[in-house]
């Protein structure tokens, strides 16, 4: 069953380059058509959005693979021959994962402090909730890393998964805040496009991590990758609410779509934690 799931996921991502170019063309033309004729609320528009999201995610992933296949391999080997840390980074999948995973902690801490302080200054409950979310995210990352360092990966997976499930209730409050009070991130000007690219890159990285789990699966890495996926989904909802704030018309239907999307992510956060705990007990990797 597991092999079949990974096989189907790989087929969806490893699209033929020529077919991917056709997908990009179709996505571009469909979005131009939707925006030009102001068909934002039509069924065709929602199909175009979903298809464009899929195409962009696959494009980012394939671009990453293409870059890796370039002569970078020779440069990596030359660098690895000169530096033992670089050699370990390139050759040791576990070290590679946790080094990149650890780099997110100071960023998350800074973002949590900034959001919390900024929210209190502006008396914005929404921004304070953002700060709490990044605090919980930092805590889960720290637990996973410490568990890997102390060889207590089962314990780290269980504790971080429980916190992730609990955090779903906090995220539910954020989703309801977005729906009831139209709270959302405010992206000035073209920053929204940078935020879009960043969110889709997160999704691509998370998907790539899922594929690599076949060779690098340990409880801590599985828990860490699930946290990456969860954060990618949350980022997409933030992006969706921010784009509705810029391009939307503030209609009930728009906020209802955002609510449904947010509840799907809430369900994932709540369910994925217990499922990981059950998976770990059965597999004991």
Coordinates of C-alpha atoms in Angstrom, one line a residue, residues 66-190:
X66 CA 17.0 20.2 -13.2
X67 CA 19.3 22.5 -11.2
X68 CA 20.6 19.5 -9.2
X69 CA 21.4 17.7 -12.5
X70 CA 23.6 20.5 -13.8
X71 CA 27.4 20.6 -13.3
X72 CA 26.7 21.4 -9.7
X73 CA 27.5 17.8 -9.0
X74 CA 31.2 18.5 -9.9
X75 CA 31.3 21.6 -7.8
X76 CA 29.7 19.8 -4.9
X77 CA 32.3 17.0 -5.1
X78 CA 35.1 19.6 -5.3
X79 CA 33.7 21.4 -2.2
X80 CA 33.2 18.1 -0.4
X81 CA 36.8 17.1 -1.0
X82 CA 38.0 20.3 0.6
X83 CA 35.6 20.5 3.5
X84 CA 34.4 17.6 5.8
X85 CA 31.3 19.5 6.9
X86 CA 30.3 20.0 3.2
X87 CA 31.0 16.3 2.5
X88 CA 28.8 15.2 5.3
X89 CA 26.1 17.7 4.2
X90 CA 26.0 16.2 0.7
X91 CA 26.5 12.5 1.6
X92 CA 24.6 12.2 4.9
X93 CA 20.8 12.5 4.3
X94 CA 20.1 12.7 8.0
X95 CA 22.6 15.4 8.7
X96 CA 21.4 17.3 5.6
X97 CA 17.8 17.2 6.8
X98 CA 18.4 18.3 10.4
X99 CA 20.9 21.1 9.4
X100 CA 18.3 22.7 7.1
X101 CA 15.5 22.0 9.6
X102 CA 17.5 23.7 12.4
X103 CA 18.1 26.8 10.4
X104 CA 14.4 27.6 10.5
X105 CA 14.3 27.8 14.3
X106 CA 16.0 31.3 14.6
X107 CA 13.7 32.5 11.8
X108 CA 10.6 31.2 13.5
X109 CA 11.7 32.7 16.9
X110 CA 12.3 36.1 15.3
X111 CA 9.0 35.9 13.5
X112 CA 7.1 34.9 16.6
X113 CA 8.6 37.8 18.7
X114 CA 8.0 40.3 15.9
X115 CA 4.4 39.2 15.3
X116 CA 3.5 39.1 19.0
X117 CA 5.0 42.5 19.9
X118 CA 3.5 44.0 16.7
X119 CA 0.1 42.6 17.5
X120 CA 0.1 44.0 21.1
X121 CA 1.2 47.4 19.8
X122 CA -1.6 47.5 17.2
X123 CA -4.1 45.8 19.5
X124 CA -4.6 43.2 16.8
X125 CA -5.7 39.8 18.1
X126 CA -5.1 38.3 14.6
X127 CA -1.4 39.3 14.6
X128 CA -0.9 38.0 18.2
X129 CA -2.4 34.7 17.1
X130 CA 0.2 34.6 14.3
X131 CA 2.9 35.0 16.9
X132 CA 1.5 32.2 19.0
X133 CA 1.4 30.0 15.9
X134 CA 5.1 30.6 15.2
X135 CA 5.9 30.0 18.8
X136 CA 4.3 26.5 18.7
X137 CA 6.0 25.8 15.4
X138 CA 9.4 26.7 17.0
X139 CA 8.6 24.4 20.0
X140 CA 7.8 21.5 17.7
X141 CA 11.0 21.9 15.7
X142 CA 13.1 22.1 18.8
X143 CA 11.5 18.9 20.3
X144 CA 12.2 17.0 17.1
X145 CA 15.8 18.2 16.9
X146 CA 16.5 17.5 20.5
X147 CA 14.9 14.0 20.2
X148 CA 17.2 13.2 17.3
X149 CA 20.3 14.4 19.2
X150 CA 19.4 12.4 22.3
X151 CA 18.4 9.3 20.4
X152 CA 14.8 9.6 21.7
X153 CA 13.1 9.9 18.3
X154 CA 10.0 7.9 19.3
X155 CA 9.4 10.2 22.2
X156 CA 10.0 13.3 20.0
X157 CA 7.6 12.1 17.3
X158 CA 4.9 11.4 19.9
X159 CA 5.3 14.7 21.8
X160 CA 5.5 16.9 18.6
X161 CA 2.5 15.1 17.1
X162 CA 0.4 15.7 20.2
X163 CA 1.3 19.4 20.1
X164 CA 0.5 19.6 16.4
X165 CA -2.9 18.1 17.0
X166 CA -3.5 20.6 19.9
X167 CA -2.3 23.4 17.7
X168 CA -5.1 22.6 15.3
X169 CA -7.6 24.2 17.8
X170 CA -5.5 27.4 17.9
X171 CA -5.4 27.4 14.1
X172 CA -9.2 26.9 14.0
X173 CA -9.5 30.2 15.9
X174 CA -7.4 31.9 13.3
X175 CA -9.5 30.5 10.5
X176 CA -12.7 31.7 12.2
X177 CA -11.1 35.1 12.7
X178 CA -10.3 35.2 8.9
X179 CA -13.9 34.2 8.1
X180 CA -15.8 36.4 10.6
X181 CA -13.6 39.5 10.7
X182 CA -11.8 39.2 7.3
X183 CA -8.5 39.2 9.1
X184 CA -5.6 38.4 6.8
X185 CA -1.9 39.2 6.0
X186 CA -1.5 42.5 4.1
X187 CA 1.0 42.2 1.3
X188 CA 2.0 45.5 -0.2
X189 CA 2.1 45.8 -4.0
X190 CA 4.1 43.1 -5.8

